[in-house]
Amino acid sequence: MSNKQNSPTSNILGNAESYPVPPFKQQKQPFPGLVSEMSPRPDHGEKSYRGSGKLTGRKALITGGDSGIGQAVAIAYAREGADVAINYLPAEESDAKEVIALIREEGRKAVAIPGDIRDEAFCQKLVKQAASELGGLDILVNNAGRQQFCESIKDLTTEAFDATFKTNVYAMFWITKAALDYLPRGASIINTTSVQAYKPSEILLDYAQTKASIVAFTKSLAKQLGPEGIRVNAVAPGPYWTPLQVCGGQPQEKVEVFGEEAPLARPGQPAEIAPLYVTFASADNSYSSGQVWCSDGGTGTV
Ligand code: NAD
Ligand code: MG
Protein backbone atom coordinates (compact mmCIF):
# COMPACT_ATOMS: atom_id res chain seq x y z
CA MET A 1 0.00 0.00 0.00
CA SER A 2 1.27 3.49 -0.80
CA ASN A 3 2.22 5.60 2.18
CA LYS A 4 2.43 8.76 0.06
CA GLN A 5 -0.37 10.45 1.99
CA ASN A 6 1.47 9.99 5.26
CA SER A 7 4.67 11.49 3.95
CA PRO A 8 5.94 14.51 5.90
CA THR A 9 6.02 16.36 2.57
CA SER A 10 2.37 15.70 1.76
CA ASN A 11 1.63 19.46 1.96
CA ILE A 12 4.42 20.22 -0.53
CA LEU A 13 1.84 21.51 -3.06
CA GLY A 14 1.06 24.50 -0.86
CA ASN A 15 -1.65 26.66 -2.43
CA ALA A 16 -1.78 24.53 -5.56
CA GLU A 17 -3.52 21.84 -3.48
CA SER A 18 -6.63 24.00 -3.41
CA TYR A 19 -6.42 25.82 -6.74
CA PRO A 20 -9.74 25.91 -8.60
CA VAL A 21 -10.52 23.33 -11.27
CA PRO A 22 -13.10 23.61 -14.05
CA PRO A 23 -16.02 23.86 -14.53
CA PHE A 24 -16.17 27.63 -13.99
CA LYS A 25 -19.26 29.79 -14.28
CA GLN A 26 -19.76 31.95 -17.35
CA GLN A 27 -18.68 35.53 -16.60
CA LYS A 28 -18.34 37.83 -19.58
CA GLN A 29 -16.76 41.19 -18.81
CA PRO A 30 -16.18 44.13 -21.16
CA PHE A 31 -12.52 44.62 -22.26
CA PRO A 32 -10.10 45.10 -20.49
CA GLY A 33 -11.68 43.19 -17.60
CA LEU A 34 -11.14 43.47 -13.85
CA VAL A 35 -9.74 41.00 -11.32
CA SER A 36 -12.32 42.21 -8.80
CA GLU A 37 -15.16 40.93 -11.01
CA MET A 38 -13.72 37.44 -11.55
CA SER A 39 -15.07 34.33 -9.90
CA PRO A 40 -13.10 32.61 -8.54
CA ARG A 41 -10.67 35.44 -7.88
CA PRO A 42 -7.19 34.69 -9.29
CA ASP A 43 -4.30 34.12 -6.89
CA HIS A 44 -1.49 36.61 -7.51
CA GLY A 45 0.52 35.47 -4.50
CA GLU A 46 -0.93 38.22 -2.31
CA LYS A 47 -0.84 35.97 0.76
CA SER A 48 1.78 33.43 -0.30
CA TYR A 49 4.77 34.94 -2.15
CA ARG A 50 7.83 35.20 0.05
CA GLY A 51 10.87 37.07 -1.22
CA SER A 52 14.50 36.42 -0.42
CA GLY A 53 16.23 39.59 -1.60
CA LYS A 54 16.82 38.40 -5.17
CA LEU A 55 16.07 41.86 -6.62
CA THR A 56 17.21 44.17 -3.84
CA GLY A 57 17.50 47.75 -5.05
CA ARG A 58 16.37 46.94 -8.59
CA LYS A 59 13.98 49.18 -10.55
CA ALA A 60 11.29 47.58 -12.71
CA LEU A 61 8.68 48.73 -15.20
CA ILE A 62 5.87 46.20 -15.78
CA THR A 63 3.22 46.80 -18.44
CA GLY A 64 -0.16 45.29 -17.63
CA GLY A 65 0.98 45.30 -14.00
CA ASP A 66 -2.54 45.87 -12.66
CA SER A 67 -3.86 42.34 -13.00
CA GLY A 68 -3.18 38.71 -13.81
CA ILE A 69 0.38 37.72 -14.60
CA GLY A 70 1.65 41.33 -14.41
CA GLN A 71 0.14 41.80 -10.95
CA ALA A 72 1.75 38.58 -9.69
CA VAL A 73 5.11 39.73 -11.09
CA ALA A 74 4.71 43.17 -9.45
CA ILE A 75 4.01 41.59 -6.04
CA ALA A 76 6.92 39.15 -6.38
CA TYR A 77 9.35 41.86 -7.52
CA ALA A 78 8.41 44.14 -4.60
CA ARG A 79 8.85 41.26 -2.14
CA GLU A 80 12.25 40.52 -3.69
CA GLY A 81 13.26 44.12 -2.91
CA ALA A 82 12.58 46.00 -6.17
CA ASP A 83 10.85 49.33 -6.71
CA VAL A 84 8.11 48.92 -9.28
CA ALA A 85 6.28 51.07 -11.85
CA ILE A 86 3.15 49.63 -13.44
CA ASN A 87 1.30 50.65 -16.58
CA TYR A 88 -2.34 49.80 -17.30
CA LEU A 89 -5.42 51.26 -18.97
CA PRO A 90 -7.32 54.02 -17.12
CA ALA A 91 -10.37 51.69 -16.89
CA GLU A 92 -8.28 49.39 -14.68
CA GLU A 93 -7.55 51.99 -11.99
CA SER A 94 -9.31 49.97 -9.23
CA ASP A 95 -7.17 46.85 -9.85
CA ALA A 96 -4.05 49.04 -10.12
CA LYS A 97 -4.76 50.71 -6.75
CA GLU A 98 -4.71 47.30 -5.04
CA VAL A 99 -1.34 46.42 -6.60
CA ILE A 100 0.17 49.80 -5.70
CA ALA A 101 -0.94 49.30 -2.07
CA LEU A 102 0.62 45.81 -1.98
CA ILE A 103 3.95 47.13 -3.31
CA ARG A 104 3.98 49.95 -0.73
CA GLU A 105 3.21 47.45 2.06
CA GLU A 106 6.64 45.99 1.30
CA GLY A 107 8.23 49.41 1.85
CA ARG A 108 9.07 49.65 -1.86
CA LYS A 109 8.43 52.57 -4.18
CA ALA A 110 5.34 52.08 -6.37
CA VAL A 111 4.63 54.22 -9.43
CA ALA A 112 1.28 54.09 -11.25
CA ILE A 113 1.31 55.25 -14.88
CA PRO A 114 -2.03 54.71 -16.64
CA GLY A 115 -2.25 55.11 -20.42
CA ASP A 116 -2.74 53.39 -23.75
CA ILE A 117 0.42 51.78 -25.12
CA ARG A 118 -0.95 51.69 -28.68
CA ASP A 119 0.37 55.24 -28.88
CA GLU A 120 4.12 55.66 -29.52
CA ALA A 121 4.34 59.06 -27.83
CA PHE A 122 2.71 57.64 -24.71
CA CYS A 123 5.16 54.69 -24.69
CA GLN A 124 8.08 57.13 -24.70
CA LYS A 125 6.49 59.19 -21.94
CA LEU A 126 5.80 56.03 -19.92
CA VAL A 127 9.43 54.93 -19.92
CA LYS A 128 10.70 58.43 -19.18
CA GLN A 129 8.33 58.87 -16.24
CA ALA A 130 9.05 55.39 -14.85
CA ALA A 131 12.81 55.96 -14.96
CA SER A 132 12.52 59.44 -13.52
CA GLU A 133 10.25 58.44 -10.60
CA LEU A 134 12.14 55.21 -9.85
CA GLY A 135 15.52 56.92 -10.21
CA GLY A 136 16.59 54.60 -13.03
CA LEU A 137 15.43 51.40 -14.72
CA ASP A 138 17.06 47.97 -14.88
CA ILE A 139 14.17 45.54 -15.42
CA LEU A 140 11.60 45.90 -18.20
CA VAL A 141 8.67 43.46 -18.36
CA ASN A 142 6.70 43.81 -21.60
CA ASN A 143 3.59 41.98 -20.46
CA ALA A 144 0.50 43.94 -21.56
CA GLY A 145 -1.51 42.11 -24.16
CA ARG A 146 -4.72 42.12 -26.18
CA GLN A 147 -6.48 38.84 -26.96
CA GLN A 148 -9.94 38.93 -28.54
CA PHE A 149 -11.11 35.72 -30.14
CA CYS A 150 -12.62 35.74 -33.65
CA GLU A 151 -14.01 32.61 -35.32
CA SER A 152 -13.18 33.53 -38.92
CA ILE A 153 -10.64 35.57 -40.82
CA LYS A 154 -13.64 36.90 -42.73
CA ASP A 155 -14.91 38.61 -39.58
CA LEU A 156 -11.52 39.85 -38.36
CA THR A 157 -11.54 43.58 -39.04
CA THR A 158 -8.50 45.66 -39.88
CA GLU A 159 -9.21 47.70 -36.72
CA ALA A 160 -9.11 44.61 -34.49
CA PHE A 161 -6.02 43.21 -36.23
CA ASP A 162 -4.32 46.58 -35.87
CA ALA A 163 -5.23 46.92 -32.17
CA THR A 164 -3.77 43.48 -31.42
CA PHE A 165 -0.53 44.22 -33.26
CA LYS A 166 -0.21 47.72 -31.78
CA THR A 167 -0.69 46.43 -28.22
CA ASN A 168 1.36 43.23 -28.43
CA VAL A 169 4.08 44.01 -30.99
CA TYR A 170 4.50 47.75 -31.69
CA ALA A 171 4.25 48.80 -28.04
CA MET A 172 6.91 46.26 -27.04
CA PHE A 173 9.17 47.71 -29.75
CA TRP A 174 8.50 51.33 -28.75
CA ILE A 175 8.84 50.75 -25.00
CA THR A 176 12.00 48.65 -25.33
CA LYS A 177 13.60 51.18 -27.66
CA ALA A 178 12.86 54.02 -25.23
CA ALA A 179 14.08 51.95 -22.26
CA LEU A 180 17.52 51.49 -23.83
CA ASP A 181 18.28 55.11 -22.90
CA TYR A 182 18.25 53.93 -19.27
CA LEU A 183 19.00 50.19 -19.05
CA PRO A 184 22.55 49.60 -17.74
CA ARG A 185 24.77 46.52 -18.13
CA GLY A 186 23.18 43.72 -16.14
CA ALA A 187 19.65 44.87 -16.98
CA SER A 188 17.00 42.36 -17.99
CA ILE A 189 14.16 42.59 -20.51
CA ILE A 190 11.40 39.99 -20.17
CA ASN A 191 8.60 39.67 -22.72
CA THR A 192 5.37 37.72 -22.31
CA THR A 193 4.70 35.50 -25.30
CA SER A 194 2.34 32.48 -25.23
CA VAL A 195 1.95 28.82 -26.13
CA GLN A 196 -0.09 30.37 -28.98
CA ALA A 197 3.20 31.21 -30.71
CA TYR A 198 3.81 27.45 -31.10
CA LYS A 199 0.32 25.91 -31.22
CA PRO A 200 -1.99 28.63 -32.55
CA SER A 201 -5.73 28.19 -32.02
CA GLU A 202 -7.98 28.72 -35.02
CA ILE A 203 -9.90 31.47 -33.19
CA LEU A 204 -6.78 33.50 -32.25
CA LEU A 205 -5.36 34.19 -35.72
CA ASP A 206 -4.12 37.72 -35.02
CA TYR A 207 -3.11 37.13 -31.39
CA ALA A 208 -1.09 34.00 -32.17
CA GLN A 209 0.86 35.86 -34.86
CA THR A 210 1.79 38.60 -32.39
CA LYS A 211 2.98 36.04 -29.87
CA ALA A 212 5.19 34.40 -32.53
CA SER A 213 6.57 37.88 -33.30
CA ILE A 214 7.47 38.27 -29.62
CA VAL A 215 9.54 35.07 -29.72
CA ALA A 216 11.49 36.28 -32.77
CA PHE A 217 11.89 39.77 -31.28
CA THR A 218 13.25 38.25 -28.06
CA LYS A 219 15.77 36.00 -29.78
CA SER A 220 16.95 38.68 -32.22
CA LEU A 221 17.27 41.39 -29.58
CA ALA A 222 19.12 39.04 -27.22
CA LYS A 223 21.84 38.78 -29.89
CA GLN A 224 21.87 42.54 -30.43
CA LEU A 225 22.05 43.48 -26.75
CA GLY A 226 24.33 40.71 -25.50
CA PRO A 227 27.43 42.81 -26.13
CA GLU A 228 25.85 45.58 -24.02
CA GLY A 229 25.39 43.15 -21.12
CA ILE A 230 21.60 43.27 -21.35
CA ARG A 231 19.69 39.97 -21.30
CA VAL A 232 16.43 39.50 -23.23
CA ASN A 233 14.12 36.56 -22.51
CA ALA A 234 10.47 35.58 -22.79
CA VAL A 235 7.92 33.65 -20.77
CA ALA A 236 5.30 31.54 -22.58
CA PRO A 237 2.23 30.95 -20.41
CA GLY A 238 -0.28 28.21 -21.15
CA PRO A 239 -3.85 28.68 -19.83
CA TYR A 240 -3.76 31.13 -16.90
CA TRP A 241 -6.81 32.33 -14.97
CA THR A 242 -6.78 36.10 -15.62
CA PRO A 243 -9.15 38.89 -16.80
CA LEU A 244 -7.79 38.57 -20.37
CA GLN A 245 -9.61 35.26 -20.81
CA VAL A 246 -13.02 36.40 -19.58
CA CYS A 247 -13.23 39.75 -21.43
CA GLY A 248 -13.28 38.36 -24.97
CA GLY A 249 -10.14 36.21 -24.93
CA GLN A 250 -12.24 33.04 -25.16
CA PRO A 251 -15.87 32.24 -25.92
CA GLN A 252 -17.82 31.71 -22.67
CA GLU A 253 -18.22 27.97 -23.30
CA LYS A 254 -14.41 27.70 -23.29
CA VAL A 255 -14.17 29.80 -20.12
CA GLU A 256 -16.35 27.15 -18.43
CA VAL A 257 -13.78 24.42 -19.10
CA PHE A 258 -10.69 26.63 -19.09
CA GLY A 259 -7.52 24.65 -18.33
CA GLU A 260 -9.30 21.29 -18.54
CA GLU A 261 -7.04 20.02 -21.33
CA ALA A 262 -3.79 20.61 -19.42
CA PRO A 263 -2.37 17.45 -17.83
CA LEU A 264 -2.70 19.21 -14.45
CA ALA A 265 -6.42 19.53 -15.36
CA ARG A 266 -6.84 23.16 -14.31
CA PRO A 267 -5.67 26.63 -15.36
CA GLY A 268 -2.55 28.12 -13.81
CA GLN A 269 -2.89 30.91 -11.26
CA PRO A 270 -0.76 34.05 -11.85
CA ALA A 271 1.21 33.32 -8.65
CA GLU A 272 2.49 30.12 -10.26
CA ILE A 273 4.31 31.88 -13.11
CA ALA A 274 5.77 34.93 -11.32
CA PRO A 275 8.85 32.94 -10.18
CA LEU A 276 9.97 32.59 -13.82
CA TYR A 277 9.98 36.38 -14.19
CA VAL A 278 11.91 36.71 -10.91
CA THR A 279 14.55 34.24 -12.06
CA PHE A 280 14.94 35.89 -15.47
CA ALA A 281 15.37 39.29 -13.81
CA SER A 282 17.80 38.09 -11.16
CA ALA A 283 21.55 38.54 -11.57
CA ASP A 284 21.90 34.92 -10.35
CA ASN A 285 20.71 33.90 -13.80
CA SER A 286 23.27 35.99 -15.66
CA TYR A 287 23.98 33.56 -18.56
CA SER A 288 20.40 32.99 -19.78
CA SER A 289 19.41 35.19 -22.71
CA GLY A 290 17.36 34.61 -25.85
CA GLN A 291 15.35 31.94 -24.01
CA VAL A 292 11.65 31.17 -23.86
CA TRP A 293 10.49 29.49 -20.66
CA CYS A 294 7.08 27.90 -20.73
CA SER A 295 4.59 27.18 -17.94
CA ASP A 296 1.64 25.27 -19.35
CA GLY A 297 0.47 22.73 -16.78
CA GLY A 298 2.25 19.79 -18.34
CA THR A 299 1.42 20.02 -22.04
CA GLY A 300 5.08 20.54 -22.87
CA THR A 301 4.42 23.02 -25.68
CA VAL A 302 7.90 24.60 -25.77
P1 NAD B 1 -4.59 40.62 -17.89
O1 NAD B 1 -5.84 41.02 -18.55
O2 NAD B 1 -4.56 40.58 -16.42
O3 NAD B 1 -3.38 41.51 -18.37
C1 NAD B 1 -3.29 42.10 -19.64
C2 NAD B 1 -3.06 43.59 -19.42
O4 NAD B 1 -2.75 44.19 -20.67
C3 NAD B 1 -4.26 44.34 -18.89
O5 NAD B 1 -4.32 44.30 -17.48
C4 NAD B 1 -4.04 45.74 -19.43
O6 NAD B 1 -3.53 46.57 -18.42
C5 NAD B 1 -2.98 45.57 -20.49
N1 NAD B 1 -3.37 46.21 -21.75
C6 NAD B 1 -4.13 45.69 -22.75
N2 NAD B 1 -4.27 46.61 -23.73
C7 NAD B 1 -3.58 47.71 -23.33
C8 NAD B 1 -3.34 48.99 -23.92
N3 NAD B 1 -3.82 49.31 -25.13
N4 NAD B 1 -2.60 49.89 -23.22
C9 NAD B 1 -2.09 49.59 -22.00
N5 NAD B 1 -2.28 48.38 -21.41
C10 NAD B 1 -3.01 47.46 -22.08
O7 NAD B 1 -4.25 39.16 -18.48
P2 NAD B 1 -2.92 38.26 -18.41
O8 NAD B 1 -3.38 36.94 -18.88
O9 NAD B 1 -2.25 38.41 -17.13
O10 NAD B 1 -2.05 38.87 -19.59
C11 NAD B 1 -0.68 39.19 -19.44
C12 NAD B 1 0.09 38.67 -20.63
O11 NAD B 1 0.06 37.24 -20.61
C13 NAD B 1 -0.46 39.09 -21.99
O12 NAD B 1 0.61 39.44 -22.84
C14 NAD B 1 -1.11 37.82 -22.50
O13 NAD B 1 -1.13 37.78 -23.90
C15 NAD B 1 -0.18 36.78 -21.91
N6 NAD B 1 -0.71 35.42 -21.87
C16 NAD B 1 -1.76 35.12 -21.08
C17 NAD B 1 -2.25 33.82 -21.06
C18 NAD B 1 -3.44 33.42 -20.21
O14 NAD B 1 -3.92 32.29 -20.34
N7 NAD B 1 -3.92 34.28 -19.33
C19 NAD B 1 -1.65 32.83 -21.85
C20 NAD B 1 -0.56 33.18 -22.64
C21 NAD B 1 -0.09 34.48 -22.64
MG1 MG C 1 -5.98 44.32 -16.15
Coordinates of C-alpha atoms and ligand atoms in Angstrom, one line a residue:
M1 CA 0.0 0.0 0.0
S2 CA 1.3 3.5 -0.8
N3 CA 2.2 5.6 2.2
K4 CA 2.4 8.8 0.1
Q5 CA -0.4 10.5 2.0
N6 CA 1.5 10.0 5.3
S7 CA 4.7 11.5 3.9
P8 CA 5.9 14.5 5.9
T9 CA 6.0 16.4 2.6
S10 CA 2.4 15.7 1.8
N11 CA 1.6 19.5 2.0
I12 CA 4.4 20.2 -0.5
L13 CA 1.8 21.5 -3.1
G14 CA 1.1 24.5 -0.9
N15 CA -1.6 26.7 -2.4
A16 CA -1.8 24.5 -5.6
E17 CA -3.5 21.8 -3.5
S18 CA -6.6 24.0 -3.4
Y19 CA -6.4 25.8 -6.7
P20 CA -9.7 25.9 -8.6
V21 CA -10.5 23.3 -11.3
P22 CA -13.1 23.6 -14.0
P23 CA -16.0 23.9 -14.5
F24 CA -16.2 27.6 -14.0
K25 CA -19.3 29.8 -14.3
Q26 CA -19.8 31.9 -17.3
Q27 CA -18.7 35.5 -16.6
K28 CA -18.3 37.8 -19.6
Q29 CA -16.8 41.2 -18.8
P30 CA -16.2 44.1 -21.2
F31 CA -12.5 44.6 -22.3
P32 CA -10.1 45.1 -20.5
G33 CA -11.7 43.2 -17.6
L34 CA -11.1 43.5 -13.8
V35 CA -9.7 41.0 -11.3
S36 CA -12.3 42.2 -8.8
E37 CA -15.2 40.9 -11.0
M38 CA -13.7 37.4 -11.5
S39 CA -15.1 34.3 -9.9
P40 CA -13.1 32.6 -8.5
R41 CA -10.7 35.4 -7.9
P42 CA -7.2 34.7 -9.3
D43 CA -4.3 34.1 -6.9
H44 CA -1.5 36.6 -7.5
G45 CA 0.5 35.5 -4.5
E46 CA -0.9 38.2 -2.3
K47 CA -0.8 36.0 0.8
S48 CA 1.8 33.4 -0.3
Y49 CA 4.8 34.9 -2.1
R50 CA 7.8 35.2 0.0
G51 CA 10.9 37.1 -1.2
S52 CA 14.5 36.4 -0.4
G53 CA 16.2 39.6 -1.6
K54 CA 16.8 38.4 -5.2
L55 CA 16.1 41.9 -6.6
T56 CA 17.2 44.2 -3.8
G57 CA 17.5 47.7 -5.0
R58 CA 16.4 46.9 -8.6
K59 CA 14.0 49.2 -10.6
A60 CA 11.3 47.6 -12.7
L61 CA 8.7 48.7 -15.2
I62 CA 5.9 46.2 -15.8
T63 CA 3.2 46.8 -18.4
G64 CA -0.2 45.3 -17.6
G65 CA 1.0 45.3 -14.0
D66 CA -2.5 45.9 -12.7
S67 CA -3.9 42.3 -13.0
G68 CA -3.2 38.7 -13.8
I69 CA 0.4 37.7 -14.6
G70 CA 1.6 41.3 -14.4
Q71 CA 0.1 41.8 -10.9
A72 CA 1.8 38.6 -9.7
V73 CA 5.1 39.7 -11.1
A74 CA 4.7 43.2 -9.4
I75 CA 4.0 41.6 -6.0
A76 CA 6.9 39.2 -6.4
Y77 CA 9.4 41.9 -7.5
A78 CA 8.4 44.1 -4.6
R79 CA 8.8 41.3 -2.1
E80 CA 12.2 40.5 -3.7
G81 CA 13.3 44.1 -2.9
A82 CA 12.6 46.0 -6.2
D83 CA 10.9 49.3 -6.7
V84 CA 8.1 48.9 -9.3
A85 CA 6.3 51.1 -11.9
I86 CA 3.1 49.6 -13.4
N87 CA 1.3 50.6 -16.6
Y88 CA -2.3 49.8 -17.3
L89 CA -5.4 51.3 -19.0
P90 CA -7.3 54.0 -17.1
A91 CA -10.4 51.7 -16.9
E92 CA -8.3 49.4 -14.7
E93 CA -7.6 52.0 -12.0
S94 CA -9.3 50.0 -9.2
D95 CA -7.2 46.9 -9.9
A96 CA -4.0 49.0 -10.1
K97 CA -4.8 50.7 -6.7
E98 CA -4.7 47.3 -5.0
V99 CA -1.3 46.4 -6.6
I100 CA 0.2 49.8 -5.7
A101 CA -0.9 49.3 -2.1
L102 CA 0.6 45.8 -2.0
I103 CA 4.0 47.1 -3.3
R104 CA 4.0 49.9 -0.7
E105 CA 3.2 47.5 2.1
E106 CA 6.6 46.0 1.3
G107 CA 8.2 49.4 1.8
R108 CA 9.1 49.6 -1.9
K109 CA 8.4 52.6 -4.2
A110 CA 5.3 52.1 -6.4
V111 CA 4.6 54.2 -9.4
A112 CA 1.3 54.1 -11.3
I113 CA 1.3 55.2 -14.9
P114 CA -2.0 54.7 -16.6
G115 CA -2.2 55.1 -20.4
D116 CA -2.7 53.4 -23.7
I117 CA 0.4 51.8 -25.1
R118 CA -1.0 51.7 -28.7
D119 CA 0.4 55.2 -28.9
E120 CA 4.1 55.7 -29.5
A121 CA 4.3 59.1 -27.8
F122 CA 2.7 57.6 -24.7
C123 CA 5.2 54.7 -24.7
Q124 CA 8.1 57.1 -24.7
K125 CA 6.5 59.2 -21.9
L126 CA 5.8 56.0 -19.9
V127 CA 9.4 54.9 -19.9
K128 CA 10.7 58.4 -19.2
Q129 CA 8.3 58.9 -16.2
A130 CA 9.0 55.4 -14.8
A131 CA 12.8 56.0 -15.0
S132 CA 12.5 59.4 -13.5
E133 CA 10.3 58.4 -10.6
L134 CA 12.1 55.2 -9.8
G135 CA 15.5 56.9 -10.2
G136 CA 16.6 54.6 -13.0
L137 CA 15.4 51.4 -14.7
D138 CA 17.1 48.0 -14.9
I139 CA 14.2 45.5 -15.4
L140 CA 11.6 45.9 -18.2
V141 CA 8.7 43.5 -18.4
N142 CA 6.7 43.8 -21.6
N143 CA 3.6 42.0 -20.5
A144 CA 0.5 43.9 -21.6
G145 CA -1.5 42.1 -24.2
R146 CA -4.7 42.1 -26.2
Q147 CA -6.5 38.8 -27.0
Q148 CA -9.9 38.9 -28.5
F149 CA -11.1 35.7 -30.1
C150 CA -12.6 35.7 -33.7
E151 CA -14.0 32.6 -35.3
S152 CA -13.2 33.5 -38.9
I153 CA -10.6 35.6 -40.8
K154 CA -13.6 36.9 -42.7
D155 CA -14.9 38.6 -39.6
L156 CA -11.5 39.8 -38.4
T157 CA -11.5 43.6 -39.0
T158 CA -8.5 45.7 -39.9
E159 CA -9.2 47.7 -36.7
A160 CA -9.1 44.6 -34.5
F161 CA -6.0 43.2 -36.2
D162 CA -4.3 46.6 -35.9
A163 CA -5.2 46.9 -32.2
T164 CA -3.8 43.5 -31.4
F165 CA -0.5 44.2 -33.3
K166 CA -0.2 47.7 -31.8
T167 CA -0.7 46.4 -28.2
N168 CA 1.4 43.2 -28.4
V169 CA 4.1 44.0 -31.0
Y170 CA 4.5 47.8 -31.7
A171 CA 4.2 48.8 -28.0
M172 CA 6.9 46.3 -27.0
F173 CA 9.2 47.7 -29.8
W174 CA 8.5 51.3 -28.8
I175 CA 8.8 50.7 -25.0
T176 CA 12.0 48.7 -25.3
K177 CA 13.6 51.2 -27.7
A178 CA 12.9 54.0 -25.2
A179 CA 14.1 52.0 -22.3
L180 CA 17.5 51.5 -23.8
D181 CA 18.3 55.1 -22.9
Y182 CA 18.2 53.9 -19.3
L183 CA 19.0 50.2 -19.1
P184 CA 22.6 49.6 -17.7
R185 CA 24.8 46.5 -18.1
G186 CA 23.2 43.7 -16.1
A187 CA 19.6 44.9 -17.0
S188 CA 17.0 42.4 -18.0
I189 CA 14.2 42.6 -20.5
I190 CA 11.4 40.0 -20.2
N191 CA 8.6 39.7 -22.7
T192 CA 5.4 37.7 -22.3
T193 CA 4.7 35.5 -25.3
S194 CA 2.3 32.5 -25.2
V195 CA 2.0 28.8 -26.1
Q196 CA -0.1 30.4 -29.0
A197 CA 3.2 31.2 -30.7
Y198 CA 3.8 27.5 -31.1
K199 CA 0.3 25.9 -31.2
P200 CA -2.0 28.6 -32.5
S201 CA -5.7 28.2 -32.0
E202 CA -8.0 28.7 -35.0
I203 CA -9.9 31.5 -33.2
L204 CA -6.8 33.5 -32.3
L205 CA -5.4 34.2 -35.7
D206 CA -4.1 37.7 -35.0
Y207 CA -3.1 37.1 -31.4
A208 CA -1.1 34.0 -32.2
Q209 CA 0.9 35.9 -34.9
T210 CA 1.8 38.6 -32.4
K211 CA 3.0 36.0 -29.9
A212 CA 5.2 34.4 -32.5
S213 CA 6.6 37.9 -33.3
I214 CA 7.5 38.3 -29.6
V215 CA 9.5 35.1 -29.7
A216 CA 11.5 36.3 -32.8
F217 CA 11.9 39.8 -31.3
T218 CA 13.2 38.3 -28.1
K219 CA 15.8 36.0 -29.8
S220 CA 16.9 38.7 -32.2
L221 CA 17.3 41.4 -29.6
A222 CA 19.1 39.0 -27.2
K223 CA 21.8 38.8 -29.9
Q224 CA 21.9 42.5 -30.4
L225 CA 22.1 43.5 -26.8
G226 CA 24.3 40.7 -25.5
P227 CA 27.4 42.8 -26.1
E228 CA 25.8 45.6 -24.0
G229 CA 25.4 43.1 -21.1
I230 CA 21.6 43.3 -21.3
R231 CA 19.7 40.0 -21.3
V232 CA 16.4 39.5 -23.2
N233 CA 14.1 36.6 -22.5
A234 CA 10.5 35.6 -22.8
V235 CA 7.9 33.6 -20.8
A236 CA 5.3 31.5 -22.6
P237 CA 2.2 30.9 -20.4
G238 CA -0.3 28.2 -21.1
P239 CA -3.8 28.7 -19.8
Y240 CA -3.8 31.1 -16.9
W241 CA -6.8 32.3 -15.0
T242 CA -6.8 36.1 -15.6
P243 CA -9.2 38.9 -16.8
L244 CA -7.8 38.6 -20.4
Q245 CA -9.6 35.3 -20.8
V246 CA -13.0 36.4 -19.6
C247 CA -13.2 39.7 -21.4
G248 CA -13.3 38.4 -25.0
G249 CA -10.1 36.2 -24.9
Q250 CA -12.2 33.0 -25.2
P251 CA -15.9 32.2 -25.9
Q252 CA -17.8 31.7 -22.7
E253 CA -18.2 28.0 -23.3
K254 CA -14.4 27.7 -23.3
V255 CA -14.2 29.8 -20.1
E256 CA -16.3 27.2 -18.4
V257 CA -13.8 24.4 -19.1
F258 CA -10.7 26.6 -19.1
G259 CA -7.5 24.6 -18.3
E260 CA -9.3 21.3 -18.5
E261 CA -7.0 20.0 -21.3
A262 CA -3.8 20.6 -19.4
P263 CA -2.4 17.4 -17.8
L264 CA -2.7 19.2 -14.4
A265 CA -6.4 19.5 -15.4
R266 CA -6.8 23.2 -14.3
P267 CA -5.7 26.6 -15.4
G268 CA -2.6 28.1 -13.8
Q269 CA -2.9 30.9 -11.3
P270 CA -0.8 34.0 -11.9
A271 CA 1.2 33.3 -8.6
E272 CA 2.5 30.1 -10.3
I273 CA 4.3 31.9 -13.1
A274 CA 5.8 34.9 -11.3
P275 CA 8.9 32.9 -10.2
L276 CA 10.0 32.6 -13.8
Y277 CA 10.0 36.4 -14.2
V278 CA 11.9 36.7 -10.9
T279 CA 14.5 34.2 -12.1
F280 CA 14.9 35.9 -15.5
A281 CA 15.4 39.3 -13.8
S282 CA 17.8 38.1 -11.2
A283 CA 21.6 38.5 -11.6
D284 CA 21.9 34.9 -10.3
N285 CA 20.7 33.9 -13.8
S286 CA 23.3 36.0 -15.7
Y287 CA 24.0 33.6 -18.6
S288 CA 20.4 33.0 -19.8
S289 CA 19.4 35.2 -22.7
G290 CA 17.4 34.6 -25.8
Q291 CA 15.3 31.9 -24.0
V292 CA 11.6 31.2 -23.9
W293 CA 10.5 29.5 -20.7
C294 CA 7.1 27.9 -20.7
S295 CA 4.6 27.2 -17.9
D296 CA 1.6 25.3 -19.3
G297 CA 0.5 22.7 -16.8
G298 CA 2.2 19.8 -18.3
T299 CA 1.4 20.0 -22.0
G300 CA 5.1 20.5 -22.9
T301 CA 4.4 23.0 -25.7
V302 CA 7.9 24.6 -25.8
Ligands
NAD1 P1 -4.6 40.6 -17.9 O1 -5.8 41.0 -18.6 O2 -4.6 40.6 -16.4 O3 -3.4 41.5 -18.4 C1 -3.3 42.1 -19.6 C2 -3.1 43.6 -19.4 O4 -2.8 44.2 -20.7 C3 -4.3 44.3 -18.9 O5 -4.3 44.3 -17.5 C4 -4.0 45.7 -19.4 O6 -3.5 46.6 -18.4 C5 -3.0 45.6 -20.5 N1 -3.4 46.2 -21.7 C6 -4.1 45.7 -22.7 N2 -4.3 46.6 -23.7 C7 -3.6 47.7 -23.3 C8 -3.3 49.0 -23.9 N3 -3.8 49.3 -25.1 N4 -2.6 49.9 -23.2 C9 -2.1 49.6 -22.0 N5 -2.3 48.4 -21.4 C10 -3.0 47.5 -22.1 O7 -4.2 39.2 -18.5 P2 -2.9 38.3 -18.4 O8 -3.4 36.9 -18.9 O9 -2.2 38.4 -17.1 O10 -2.0 38.9 -19.6 C11 -0.7 39.2 -19.4 C12 0.1 38.7 -20.6 O11 0.1 37.2 -20.6 C13 -0.5 39.1 -22.0 O12 0.6 39.4 -22.8 C14 -1.1 37.8 -22.5 O13 -1.1 37.8 -23.9 C15 -0.2 36.8 -21.9 N6 -0.7 35.4 -21.9 C16 -1.8 35.1 -21.1 C17 -2.2 33.8 -21.1 C18 -3.4 33.4 -20.2 O14 -3.9 32.3 -20.3 N7 -3.9 34.3 -19.3 C19 -1.6 32.8 -21.8 C20 -0.6 33.2 -22.6 C21 -0.1 34.5 -22.6
MG2 MG -6.0 44.3 -16.2

